[in-house]
Amino acid sequence: MQRWRGLEDIPQDWGRSVVTIGSYDGVHRGHQLIIGRAVERARELGVPAVVVTFDPHPSEVVRPGSHPPLLAPHHRRAELMADLGVDALLILPFTTEFSKLSPADFVVKVLVDKLHARVVVEGPNFRFGHKAAGNVDFLAELGGTYDYEVDVVDLYVSGEAGGGEPFSSTLTRRLIAEGDVTGAAEILGRPHRVEGVVVRGAQRGRELGFPTANVETLPHTAVPADGVYAGWLHAQGEAMPAAISVGTNPQFDGTERTVEAYAIDRVGLDLYGLHVAVDFLSFVRGQAKFDTIDSLLVAMADDVKRCGELVAAAERR
């Protein structure tokens, strides 16, 4: 998959294409319907499928300080989109100047002049241009002038997550913030993932016999609620069953919120300085402060046992 950052990266000889535009944070199951339709239409027409997205999130530019917690960084979204068959990903730097483009100017500058759109695939509530004034009806109206078709896909899948609410990035963020990583996984179609570099912490886990990878998460990451989770630690091309702790470590009066993963039954791992990923399978228990270190050790041993059982059961399914 080709990756472009900015309109100037698009090849000069780029021909017609099928395009879809959106933040696509998380590339959840609703997003997958839209992107999948774009790929399907592209294959029918014998042209490339292009996803257009933005960096930073538009809300951070329009309303500074309102950047939502991110479900996936851009490189992860690119991987997921490539798996869906996308041929090119265009990341547009979202600046104050860019935010002032009228809907009509956005269509001409991006869809017509650069991507030569043949079909534009969007969800029913798609908005674009200055103050989000453009919608799918206006997009279709301009299509008559600029020779492209608009294909509107209903992205609203629903299930048990969130009590039956339609799947969305907003719902996914809420469930993650509540610690409902199982519900979030139903929407995403996979476990929620947190990434970052392993850094040196207080090393108390090592002293207690449970050495953990202390993951310095990427900016704006959607981190689950404080507690213990079962999941996987991905490092050096390997997915290792893990017991994951999120929180401030109240046992030792900590104040900094961390994500730490203990690779179950692995000895001698040295992951310092490596970029790793942590997948959250299920919530085990909330964060707690114990009366004694011995009580803490008993609880940690129970956590590791339970996490191992949950991961093993998931891997058998």
PDB file of C-alpha atoms in Angstrom:
ATOM      1  CA  MET A   1       0.000   0.000   0.000  1.00  0.00           C
ATOM      2  CA  GLN A   2       1.285   3.454  -0.918  1.00  0.00           C
ATOM      3  CA  ARG A   3       1.369   6.021   1.881  1.00  0.00           C
ATOM      4  CA  TRP A   4       1.316   9.740   1.184  1.00  0.00           C
ATOM      5  CA  ARG A   5       1.576  12.631   3.608  1.00  0.00           C
ATOM      6  CA  GLY A   6       0.101  15.711   2.010  1.00  0.00           C
ATOM      7  CA  LEU A   7      -1.261  16.394  -1.461  1.00  0.00           C
ATOM      8  CA  GLU A   8       2.224  17.005  -2.848  1.00  0.00           C
ATOM      9  CA  ASP A   9       3.124  13.332  -2.257  1.00  0.00           C
ATOM     10  CA  ILE A  10       0.490  12.070  -4.690  1.00  0.00           C
ATOM     11  CA  PRO A  11       2.165  10.964  -7.956  1.00  0.00           C
ATOM     12  CA  GLN A  12       1.742  13.465 -10.792  1.00  0.00           C
ATOM     13  CA  ASP A  13       0.455  10.759 -13.106  1.00  0.00           C
ATOM     14  CA  TRP A  14      -2.155   9.435 -10.655  1.00  0.00           C
ATOM     15  CA  GLY A  15      -5.275   8.332 -12.534  1.00  0.00           C
ATOM     16  CA  ARG A  16      -8.896   7.785 -11.531  1.00  0.00           C
ATOM     17  CA  SER A  17      -9.583   6.207  -8.155  1.00  0.00           C
ATOM     18  CA  VAL A  18     -12.257   5.268  -5.644  1.00  0.00           C
ATOM     19  CA  VAL A  19     -11.939   7.401  -2.511  1.00  0.00           C
ATOM     20  CA  THR A  20     -13.250   7.378   1.035  1.00  0.00           C
ATOM     21  CA  ILE A  21     -12.559  10.120   3.575  1.00  0.00           C
ATOM     22  CA  GLY A  22     -12.670  10.058   7.360  1.00  0.00           C
ATOM     23  CA  SER A  23     -10.730   9.939  10.608  1.00  0.00           C
ATOM     24  CA  TYR A  24     -11.279   6.156  10.743  1.00  0.00           C
ATOM     25  CA  ASP A  25      -9.864   5.993  14.257  1.00  0.00           C
ATOM     26  CA  GLY A  26      -9.757   2.340  15.230  1.00  0.00           C
ATOM     27  CA  VAL A  27     -10.892   1.072  11.814  1.00  0.00           C
ATOM     28  CA  HIS A  28     -13.805  -0.572  13.641  1.00  0.00           C
ATOM     29  CA  ARG A  29     -16.416  -2.841  12.093  1.00  0.00           C
ATOM     30  CA  GLY A  30     -18.514   0.084  10.854  1.00  0.00           C
ATOM     31  CA  HIS A  31     -15.465   1.645   9.216  1.00  0.00           C
ATOM     32  CA  GLN A  32     -14.622  -1.725   7.704  1.00  0.00           C
ATOM     33  CA  LEU A  33     -17.968  -1.718   5.868  1.00  0.00           C
ATOM     34  CA  ILE A  34     -17.212   1.623   4.218  1.00  0.00           C
ATOM     35  CA  ILE A  35     -13.587   0.844   3.402  1.00  0.00           C
ATOM     36  CA  GLY A  36     -14.585  -2.612   2.187  1.00  0.00           C
ATOM     37  CA  ARG A  37     -17.175  -1.091  -0.167  1.00  0.00           C
ATOM     38  CA  ALA A  38     -14.564   1.332  -1.514  1.00  0.00           C
ATOM     39  CA  VAL A  39     -12.195  -1.560  -2.217  1.00  0.00           C
ATOM     40  CA  GLU A  40     -15.029  -3.535  -3.836  1.00  0.00           C
ATOM     41  CA  ARG A  41     -15.982  -0.639  -6.118  1.00  0.00           C
ATOM     42  CA  ALA A  42     -12.333  -0.052  -6.995  1.00  0.00           C
ATOM     43  CA  ARG A  43     -11.887  -3.674  -8.020  1.00  0.00           C
ATOM     44  CA  GLU A  44     -15.040  -3.518 -10.158  1.00  0.00           C
ATOM     45  CA  LEU A  45     -13.738  -0.434 -11.959  1.00  0.00           C
ATOM     46  CA  GLY A  46     -10.127  -1.581 -12.172  1.00  0.00           C
ATOM     47  CA  VAL A  47      -8.796   1.474 -10.322  1.00  0.00           C
ATOM     48  CA  PRO A  48      -7.037   1.959  -6.964  1.00  0.00           C
ATOM     49  CA  ALA A  49      -8.866   2.399  -3.644  1.00  0.00           C
ATOM     50  CA  VAL A  50      -7.671   5.413  -1.642  1.00  0.00           C
ATOM     51  CA  VAL A  51      -8.392   6.328   1.991  1.00  0.00           C
ATOM     52  CA  VAL A  52      -8.014   9.997   2.971  1.00  0.00           C
ATOM     53  CA  THR A  53      -7.539  10.792   6.651  1.00  0.00           C
ATOM     54  CA  PHE A  54      -6.140  13.600   8.804  1.00  0.00           C
ATOM     55  CA  ASP A  55      -3.370  14.343  11.291  1.00  0.00           C
ATOM     56  CA  PRO A  56      -3.804  15.680  13.899  1.00  0.00           C
ATOM     57  CA  HIS A  57      -7.422  14.849  14.639  1.00  0.00           C
ATOM     58  CA  PRO A  58      -9.511  17.788  13.285  1.00  0.00           C
ATOM     59  CA  SER A  59     -11.032  18.483  16.709  1.00  0.00           C
ATOM     60  CA  GLU A  60      -7.581  19.372  18.089  1.00  0.00           C
ATOM     61  CA  VAL A  61      -7.255  22.171  15.522  1.00  0.00           C
ATOM     62  CA  VAL A  62     -10.838  23.391  15.630  1.00  0.00           C
ATOM     63  CA  ARG A  63     -11.112  23.132  19.444  1.00  0.00           C
ATOM     64  CA  PRO A  64      -7.574  22.963  20.930  1.00  0.00           C
ATOM     65  CA  GLY A  65      -7.343  20.657  23.922  1.00  0.00           C
ATOM     66  CA  SER A  66     -10.247  18.485  22.784  1.00  0.00           C
ATOM     67  CA  HIS A  67      -8.192  15.763  21.074  1.00  0.00           C
ATOM     68  CA  PRO A  68     -10.077  12.496  21.693  1.00  0.00           C
ATOM     69  CA  PRO A  69      -8.258   9.439  23.042  1.00  0.00           C
ATOM     70  CA  LEU A  70      -7.015   7.534  19.997  1.00  0.00           C
ATOM     71  CA  LEU A  71      -7.993   3.929  19.370  1.00  0.00           C
ATOM     72  CA  ALA A  72      -5.075   3.357  16.985  1.00  0.00           C
ATOM     73  CA  PRO A  73      -2.063   5.374  15.803  1.00  0.00           C
ATOM     74  CA  HIS A  74      -1.732   6.117  12.094  1.00  0.00           C
ATOM     75  CA  HIS A  75       0.747   3.304  11.394  1.00  0.00           C
ATOM     76  CA  ARG A  76      -1.643   0.788  12.943  1.00  0.00           C
ATOM     77  CA  ARG A  77      -4.594   2.143  10.962  1.00  0.00           C
ATOM     78  CA  ALA A  78      -2.473   1.842   7.825  1.00  0.00           C
ATOM     79  CA  GLU A  79      -1.779  -1.839   8.589  1.00  0.00           C
ATOM     80  CA  LEU A  80      -5.467  -2.530   9.125  1.00  0.00           C
ATOM     81  CA  MET A  81      -6.446  -0.691   5.944  1.00  0.00           C
ATOM     82  CA  ALA A  82      -3.827  -2.552   3.919  1.00  0.00           C
ATOM     83  CA  ASP A  83      -5.311  -5.814   5.221  1.00  0.00           C
ATOM     84  CA  LEU A  84      -8.685  -4.657   3.853  1.00  0.00           C
ATOM     85  CA  GLY A  85      -7.171  -4.188   0.395  1.00  0.00           C
ATOM     86  CA  VAL A  86      -6.637  -0.411   0.333  1.00  0.00           C
ATOM     87  CA  ASP A  87      -4.111   0.620  -2.325  1.00  0.00           C
ATOM     88  CA  ALA A  88      -3.114   4.062  -1.020  1.00  0.00           C
ATOM     89  CA  LEU A  89      -3.467   6.054   2.194  1.00  0.00           C
ATOM     90  CA  LEU A  90      -3.349   9.851   2.072  1.00  0.00           C
ATOM     91  CA  ILE A  91      -2.766  11.553   5.434  1.00  0.00           C
ATOM     92  CA  LEU A  92      -3.582  15.250   5.160  1.00  0.00           C
ATOM     93  CA  PRO A  93      -1.939  17.559   7.712  1.00  0.00           C
ATOM     94  CA  PHE A  94      -4.952  19.226   9.330  1.00  0.00           C
ATOM     95  CA  THR A  95      -3.979  22.850   9.899  1.00  0.00           C
ATOM     96  CA  THR A  96      -5.994  25.964  10.729  1.00  0.00           C
ATOM     97  CA  GLU A  97      -5.648  27.037   7.102  1.00  0.00           C
ATOM     98  CA  PHE A  98      -6.827  23.656   5.846  1.00  0.00           C
ATOM     99  CA  SER A  99      -9.817  23.755   8.232  1.00  0.00           C
ATOM    100  CA  LYS A 100     -11.023  26.914   6.483  1.00  0.00           C
ATOM    101  CA  LEU A 101     -11.402  25.232   3.089  1.00  0.00           C
ATOM    102  CA  SER A 102     -15.011  25.421   1.955  1.00  0.00           C
ATOM    103  CA  PRO A 103     -16.676  22.103   1.083  1.00  0.00           C
ATOM    104  CA  ALA A 104     -16.530  22.976  -2.616  1.00  0.00           C
ATOM    105  CA  ASP A 105     -12.829  23.882  -2.436  1.00  0.00           C
ATOM    106  CA  PHE A 106     -12.088  20.655  -0.566  1.00  0.00           C
ATOM    107  CA  VAL A 107     -13.768  18.628  -3.313  1.00  0.00           C
ATOM    108  CA  VAL A 108     -11.845  20.395  -6.079  1.00  0.00           C
ATOM    109  CA  LYS A 109      -8.422  20.475  -4.397  1.00  0.00           C
ATOM    110  CA  VAL A 110      -8.465  16.927  -3.015  1.00  0.00           C
ATOM    111  CA  LEU A 111     -10.971  14.744  -4.832  1.00  0.00           C
ATOM    112  CA  VAL A 112     -10.909  16.263  -8.301  1.00  0.00           C
ATOM    113  CA  ASP A 113      -7.507  17.844  -8.966  1.00  0.00           C
ATOM    114  CA  LYS A 114      -5.358  15.328  -7.062  1.00  0.00           C
ATOM    115  CA  LEU A 115      -7.164  11.995  -6.681  1.00  0.00           C
ATOM    116  CA  HIS A 116      -9.348  12.176  -9.809  1.00  0.00           C
ATOM    117  CA  ALA A 117     -12.167  10.469  -7.951  1.00  0.00           C
ATOM    118  CA  ARG A 118     -14.440   8.174  -9.933  1.00  0.00           C
ATOM    119  CA  VAL A 119     -16.468   7.099  -6.881  1.00  0.00           C
ATOM    120  CA  VAL A 120     -16.545   8.540  -3.350  1.00  0.00           C
ATOM    121  CA  VAL A 121     -17.756   6.120  -0.653  1.00  0.00           C
ATOM    122  CA  GLU A 122     -18.993   7.535   2.664  1.00  0.00           C
ATOM    123  CA  GLY A 123     -21.292   6.934   5.610  1.00  0.00           C
ATOM    124  CA  PRO A 124     -24.639   8.777   5.798  1.00  0.00           C
ATOM    125  CA  ASN A 125     -23.455  11.319   8.379  1.00  0.00           C
ATOM    126  CA  PHE A 126     -20.212  12.286   6.656  1.00  0.00           C
ATOM    127  CA  ARG A 127     -19.402  16.007   7.050  1.00  0.00           C
ATOM    128  CA  PHE A 128     -16.526  17.950   5.542  1.00  0.00           C
ATOM    129  CA  GLY A 129     -15.196  21.411   4.778  1.00  0.00           C
ATOM    130  CA  HIS A 130     -15.193  24.601   6.865  1.00  0.00           C
ATOM    131  CA  LYS A 131     -17.389  24.234   9.960  1.00  0.00           C
ATOM    132  CA  ALA A 132     -18.380  20.766   8.645  1.00  0.00           C
ATOM    133  CA  ALA A 133     -20.804  22.510   6.278  1.00  0.00           C
ATOM    134  CA  GLY A 134     -20.596  19.827   3.566  1.00  0.00           C
ATOM    135  CA  ASN A 135     -22.641  16.615   3.675  1.00  0.00           C
ATOM    136  CA  VAL A 136     -23.224  13.626   1.397  1.00  0.00           C
ATOM    137  CA  ASP A 137     -26.010  15.413  -0.488  1.00  0.00           C
ATOM    138  CA  PHE A 138     -23.710  18.325  -1.331  1.00  0.00           C
ATOM    139  CA  LEU A 139     -20.948  15.876  -2.202  1.00  0.00           C
ATOM    140  CA  ALA A 140     -23.293  14.114  -4.634  1.00  0.00           C
ATOM    141  CA  GLU A 141     -24.446  17.434  -6.087  1.00  0.00           C
ATOM    142  CA  LEU A 142     -20.848  18.368  -6.942  1.00  0.00           C
ATOM    143  CA  GLY A 143     -20.357  14.875  -8.368  1.00  0.00           C
ATOM    144  CA  GLY A 144     -22.657  15.822 -11.223  1.00  0.00           C
ATOM    145  CA  THR A 145     -20.323  18.691 -12.079  1.00  0.00           C
ATOM    146  CA  TYR A 146     -17.025  16.886 -11.592  1.00  0.00           C
ATOM    147  CA  ASP A 147     -17.887  13.427 -12.917  1.00  0.00           C
ATOM    148  CA  TYR A 148     -17.798  11.262  -9.818  1.00  0.00           C
ATOM    149  CA  GLU A 149     -20.426   9.100  -8.129  1.00  0.00           C
ATOM    150  CA  VAL A 150     -21.232   9.055  -4.409  1.00  0.00           C
ATOM    151  CA  ASP A 151     -21.910   5.682  -2.793  1.00  0.00           C
ATOM    152  CA  VAL A 152     -23.446   5.985   0.706  1.00  0.00           C
ATOM    153  CA  VAL A 153     -22.946   2.991   3.025  1.00  0.00           C
ATOM    154  CA  ASP A 154     -24.812   2.454   6.280  1.00  0.00           C
ATOM    155  CA  LEU A 155     -21.980   1.917   8.765  1.00  0.00           C
ATOM    156  CA  TYR A 156     -24.207   1.388  11.773  1.00  0.00           C
ATOM    157  CA  VAL A 157     -23.578  -2.120  13.000  1.00  0.00           C
ATOM    158  CA  SER A 158     -24.814  -2.964  16.497  1.00  0.00           C
ATOM    159  CA  GLY A 159     -24.472  -5.834  18.944  1.00  0.00           C
ATOM    160  CA  GLU A 160     -24.282  -6.415  22.667  1.00  0.00           C
ATOM    161  CA  ALA A 161     -21.584  -3.782  23.254  1.00  0.00           C
ATOM    162  CA  GLY A 162     -22.857  -0.659  24.968  1.00  0.00           C
ATOM    163  CA  GLY A 163     -26.268  -2.184  25.547  1.00  0.00           C
ATOM    164  CA  GLY A 164     -27.056  -2.373  21.839  1.00  0.00           C
ATOM    165  CA  GLU A 165     -25.874   1.102  20.813  1.00  0.00           C
ATOM    166  CA  PRO A 166     -24.706   1.440  17.180  1.00  0.00           C
ATOM    167  CA  PHE A 167     -20.984   0.778  16.899  1.00  0.00           C
ATOM    168  CA  SER A 168     -18.868   3.922  16.772  1.00  0.00           C
ATOM    169  CA  SER A 169     -15.451   5.238  17.781  1.00  0.00           C
ATOM    170  CA  THR A 170     -17.134   7.310  20.509  1.00  0.00           C
ATOM    171  CA  LEU A 171     -18.789   4.233  22.022  1.00  0.00           C
ATOM    172  CA  THR A 172     -15.531   2.288  21.763  1.00  0.00           C
ATOM    173  CA  ARG A 173     -13.643   5.009  23.640  1.00  0.00           C
ATOM    174  CA  ARG A 174     -16.291   5.055  26.348  1.00  0.00           C
ATOM    175  CA  LEU A 175     -16.169   1.285  26.836  1.00  0.00           C
ATOM    176  CA  ILE A 176     -12.364   1.337  27.028  1.00  0.00           C
ATOM    177  CA  ALA A 177     -12.477   4.163  29.579  1.00  0.00           C
ATOM    178  CA  GLU A 178     -14.883   2.010  31.624  1.00  0.00           C
ATOM    179  CA  GLY A 179     -12.611  -1.043  31.376  1.00  0.00           C
ATOM    180  CA  ASP A 180     -15.014  -2.968  29.133  1.00  0.00           C
ATOM    181  CA  VAL A 181     -12.351  -4.182  26.736  1.00  0.00           C
ATOM    182  CA  THR A 182     -14.526  -7.152  25.745  1.00  0.00           C
ATOM    183  CA  GLY A 183     -17.234  -4.790  24.495  1.00  0.00           C
ATOM    184  CA  ALA A 184     -14.618  -2.667  22.728  1.00  0.00           C
ATOM    185  CA  ALA A 185     -13.258  -5.770  20.991  1.00  0.00           C
ATOM    186  CA  GLU A 186     -16.748  -6.594  19.691  1.00  0.00           C
ATOM    187  CA  ILE A 187     -16.871  -3.199  17.973  1.00  0.00           C
ATOM    188  CA  LEU A 188     -13.274  -3.245  16.738  1.00  0.00           C
ATOM    189  CA  GLY A 189     -13.402  -6.853  15.557  1.00  0.00           C
ATOM    190  CA  ARG A 190     -10.173  -7.492  17.490  1.00  0.00           C
ATOM    191  CA  PRO A 191      -8.704  -6.702  20.929  1.00  0.00           C
ATOM    192  CA  HIS A 192      -7.965  -3.067  21.727  1.00  0.00           C
ATOM    193  CA  ARG A 193      -4.232  -2.393  21.401  1.00  0.00           C
ATOM    194  CA  VAL A 194      -1.945   0.041  23.219  1.00  0.00           C
ATOM    195  CA  GLU A 195       1.573   0.655  21.892  1.00  0.00           C
ATOM    196  CA  GLY A 196       4.759   2.319  23.061  1.00  0.00           C
ATOM    197  CA  VAL A 197       8.395   1.962  24.043  1.00  0.00           C
ATOM    198  CA  VAL A 198       9.404  -0.097  27.071  1.00  0.00           C
ATOM    199  CA  VAL A 199      11.024   2.205  29.646  1.00  0.00           C
ATOM    200  CA  ARG A 200      12.577   1.656  33.048  1.00  0.00           C
ATOM    201  CA  GLY A 201      10.150   2.102  35.922  1.00  0.00           C
ATOM    202  CA  ALA A 202      10.579   1.575  39.648  1.00  0.00           C
ATOM    203  CA  GLN A 203      11.326  -2.127  38.917  1.00  0.00           C
ATOM    204  CA  ARG A 204       9.141  -3.240  41.830  1.00  0.00           C
ATOM    205  CA  GLY A 205       7.643  -5.986  39.688  1.00  0.00           C
ATOM    206  CA  ARG A 206      11.079  -7.477  39.222  1.00  0.00           C
ATOM    207  CA  GLU A 207      11.728  -7.296  42.972  1.00  0.00           C
ATOM    208  CA  LEU A 208       8.407  -9.055  43.641  1.00  0.00           C
ATOM    209  CA  GLY A 209       9.094 -11.838  41.134  1.00  0.00           C
ATOM    210  CA  PHE A 210       6.839 -10.509  38.357  1.00  0.00           C
ATOM    211  CA  PRO A 211       9.028  -8.407  36.037  1.00  0.00           C
ATOM    212  CA  THR A 212       6.856  -6.220  33.829  1.00  0.00           C
ATOM    213  CA  ALA A 213       7.357  -4.267  30.632  1.00  0.00           C
ATOM    214  CA  ASN A 214       6.532  -0.657  31.518  1.00  0.00           C
ATOM    215  CA  VAL A 215       5.048   0.726  28.294  1.00  0.00           C
ATOM    216  CA  GLU A 216       5.364   4.446  27.656  1.00  0.00           C
ATOM    217  CA  THR A 217       2.196   4.872  25.617  1.00  0.00           C
ATOM    218  CA  LEU A 218       1.935   7.065  22.537  1.00  0.00           C
ATOM    219  CA  PRO A 219       0.342  10.522  22.932  1.00  0.00           C
ATOM    220  CA  HIS A 220      -3.479  10.614  23.201  1.00  0.00           C
ATOM    221  CA  THR A 221      -3.714   6.814  23.501  1.00  0.00           C
ATOM    222  CA  ALA A 222      -7.050   5.409  24.705  1.00  0.00           C
ATOM    223  CA  VAL A 223      -5.884   3.557  27.817  1.00  0.00           C
ATOM    224  CA  PRO A 224      -8.364   1.258  29.621  1.00  0.00           C
ATOM    225  CA  ALA A 225      -9.625   1.996  33.124  1.00  0.00           C
ATOM    226  CA  ASP A 226      -7.335   1.180  36.048  1.00  0.00           C
ATOM    227  CA  GLY A 227      -7.216  -2.521  36.848  1.00  0.00           C
ATOM    228  CA  VAL A 228      -5.791  -5.890  35.874  1.00  0.00           C
ATOM    229  CA  TYR A 229      -6.428  -7.384  32.449  1.00  0.00           C
ATOM    230  CA  ALA A 230      -5.631 -10.556  30.553  1.00  0.00           C
ATOM    231  CA  GLY A 231      -4.124 -10.132  27.121  1.00  0.00           C
ATOM    232  CA  TRP A 232      -0.997 -10.381  25.021  1.00  0.00           C
ATOM    233  CA  LEU A 233       2.339  -8.600  24.921  1.00  0.00           C
ATOM    234  CA  HIS A 234       3.634  -8.300  21.354  1.00  0.00           C
ATOM    235  CA  ALA A 235       7.396  -7.932  21.089  1.00  0.00           C
ATOM    236  CA  GLN A 236       9.997  -8.959  18.525  1.00  0.00           C
ATOM    237  CA  GLY A 237       7.379 -10.617  16.348  1.00  0.00           C
ATOM    238  CA  GLU A 238       5.957 -12.758  19.145  1.00  0.00           C
ATOM    239  CA  ALA A 239       2.581 -12.603  20.927  1.00  0.00           C
ATOM    240  CA  MET A 240       3.080 -13.625  24.561  1.00  0.00           C
ATOM    241  CA  PRO A 241       0.203 -14.299  26.985  1.00  0.00           C
ATOM    242  CA  ALA A 242       0.290 -11.523  29.575  1.00  0.00           C
ATOM    243  CA  ALA A 243      -1.147 -10.179  32.797  1.00  0.00           C
ATOM    244  CA  ILE A 244      -1.544  -6.432  32.318  1.00  0.00           C
ATOM    245  CA  SER A 245      -1.769  -3.792  35.030  1.00  0.00           C
ATOM    246  CA  VAL A 246      -3.097  -0.288  34.384  1.00  0.00           C
ATOM    247  CA  GLY A 247      -3.025   2.349  37.108  1.00  0.00           C
ATOM    248  CA  THR A 248      -0.990   4.398  39.560  1.00  0.00           C
ATOM    249  CA  ASN A 249       0.322   1.535  41.714  1.00  0.00           C
ATOM    250  CA  PRO A 250      -1.472   2.575  44.932  1.00  0.00           C
ATOM    251  CA  GLN A 251       0.342  -0.129  46.925  1.00  0.00           C
ATOM    252  CA  PHE A 252       3.420   2.083  46.766  1.00  0.00           C
ATOM    253  CA  ASP A 253       1.574   5.430  46.748  1.00  0.00           C
ATOM    254  CA  GLY A 254       2.256   5.990  43.069  1.00  0.00           C
ATOM    255  CA  THR A 255       0.838   8.988  41.218  1.00  0.00           C
ATOM    256  CA  GLU A 256       1.839   8.375  37.598  1.00  0.00           C
ATOM    257  CA  ARG A 257      -0.551   6.237  35.559  1.00  0.00           C
ATOM    258  CA  THR A 258       1.244   3.380  33.787  1.00  0.00           C
ATOM    259  CA  VAL A 259       0.594   0.364  31.583  1.00  0.00           C
ATOM    260  CA  GLU A 260       2.675  -2.657  32.608  1.00  0.00           C
ATOM    261  CA  ALA A 261       2.592  -6.131  31.082  1.00  0.00           C
ATOM    262  CA  TYR A 262       3.979  -9.306  32.635  1.00  0.00           C
ATOM    263  CA  ALA A 263       4.748 -11.984  30.031  1.00  0.00           C
ATOM    264  CA  ILE A 264       3.465 -15.131  31.727  1.00  0.00           C
ATOM    265  CA  ASP A 265       6.078 -17.846  32.322  1.00  0.00           C
ATOM    266  CA  ARG A 266       8.752 -15.981  30.369  1.00  0.00           C
ATOM    267  CA  VAL A 267      12.180 -15.654  31.982  1.00  0.00           C
ATOM    268  CA  GLY A 268      15.019 -13.312  31.106  1.00  0.00           C
ATOM    269  CA  LEU A 269      13.152 -11.031  28.703  1.00  0.00           C
ATOM    270  CA  ASP A 270      14.998  -7.776  28.018  1.00  0.00           C
ATOM    271  CA  LEU A 271      12.635  -5.436  26.195  1.00  0.00           C
ATOM    272  CA  TYR A 272      13.996  -2.051  27.290  1.00  0.00           C
ATOM    273  CA  GLY A 273      13.976   0.446  24.460  1.00  0.00           C
ATOM    274  CA  LEU A 274      11.825  -1.739  22.192  1.00  0.00           C
ATOM    275  CA  HIS A 275       8.523  -0.666  20.668  1.00  0.00           C
ATOM    276  CA  VAL A 276       5.901  -3.142  21.863  1.00  0.00           C
ATOM    277  CA  ALA A 277       2.141  -3.586  21.696  1.00  0.00           C
ATOM    278  CA  VAL A 278      -0.285  -4.730  24.369  1.00  0.00           C
ATOM    279  CA  ASP A 279      -3.627  -6.307  23.405  1.00  0.00           C
ATOM    280  CA  PHE A 280      -6.405  -6.274  26.012  1.00  0.00           C
ATOM    281  CA  LEU A 281      -8.517  -9.437  26.068  1.00  0.00           C
ATOM    282  CA  SER A 282     -10.623  -9.134  29.230  1.00  0.00           C
ATOM    283  CA  PHE A 283     -10.950  -7.311  32.549  1.00  0.00           C
ATOM    284  CA  VAL A 284      -9.920  -9.354  35.599  1.00  0.00           C
ATOM    285  CA  ARG A 285     -10.265  -6.995  38.588  1.00  0.00           C
ATOM    286  CA  GLY A 286     -10.043  -3.375  39.620  1.00  0.00           C
ATOM    287  CA  GLN A 287      -6.994  -1.644  41.051  1.00  0.00           C
ATOM    288  CA  ALA A 288      -6.573  -2.262  44.788  1.00  0.00           C
ATOM    289  CA  LYS A 289      -4.283  -1.513  47.714  1.00  0.00           C
ATOM    290  CA  PHE A 290      -3.549  -4.499  49.963  1.00  0.00           C
ATOM    291  CA  ASP A 291      -2.863  -4.581  53.687  1.00  0.00           C
ATOM    292  CA  THR A 292       0.496  -6.314  53.308  1.00  0.00           C
ATOM    293  CA  ILE A 293       3.034  -7.145  50.609  1.00  0.00           C
ATOM    294  CA  ASP A 294       2.285 -10.832  51.194  1.00  0.00           C
ATOM    295  CA  SER A 295      -1.390 -10.198  50.392  1.00  0.00           C
ATOM    296  CA  LEU A 296      -0.313  -8.355  47.255  1.00  0.00           C
ATOM    297  CA  LEU A 297       1.872 -11.282  46.179  1.00  0.00           C
ATOM    298  CA  VAL A 298      -0.989 -13.734  46.657  1.00  0.00           C
ATOM    299  CA  ALA A 299      -3.261 -11.519  44.565  1.00  0.00           C
ATOM    300  CA  MET A 300      -0.628 -11.150  41.829  1.00  0.00           C
ATOM    301  CA  ALA A 301      -0.153 -14.917  41.662  1.00  0.00           C
ATOM    302  CA  ASP A 302      -3.929 -15.339  41.369  1.00  0.00           C
ATOM    303  CA  ASP A 303      -4.049 -12.652  38.671  1.00  0.00           C
ATOM    304  CA  VAL A 304      -1.355 -14.365  36.621  1.00  0.00           C
ATOM    305  CA  LYS A 305      -3.102 -17.732  36.913  1.00  0.00           C
ATOM    306  CA  ARG A 306      -6.447 -16.251  35.898  1.00  0.00           C
ATOM    307  CA  CYS A 307      -4.956 -14.277  33.011  1.00  0.00           C
ATOM    308  CA  GLY A 308      -3.197 -17.382  31.722  1.00  0.00           C
ATOM    309  CA  GLU A 309      -6.467 -19.322  31.789  1.00  0.00           C
ATOM    310  CA  LEU A 310      -8.370 -16.575  29.970  1.00  0.00           C
ATOM    311  CA  VAL A 311      -5.756 -16.248  27.223  1.00  0.00           C
ATOM    312  CA  ALA A 312      -5.513 -20.025  26.790  1.00  0.00           C
ATOM    313  CA  ALA A 313      -9.312 -20.242  26.452  1.00  0.00           C
ATOM    314  CA  ALA A 314      -9.321 -17.442  23.882  1.00  0.00           C
ATOM    315  CA  GLU A 315      -6.568 -19.098  21.870  1.00  0.00           C
ATOM    316  CA  ARG A 316      -8.535 -22.368  21.788  1.00  0.00           C
ATOM    317  CA  ARG A 317     -11.596 -20.632  20.342  1.00  0.00           C
TER     318      ARG A 317
END
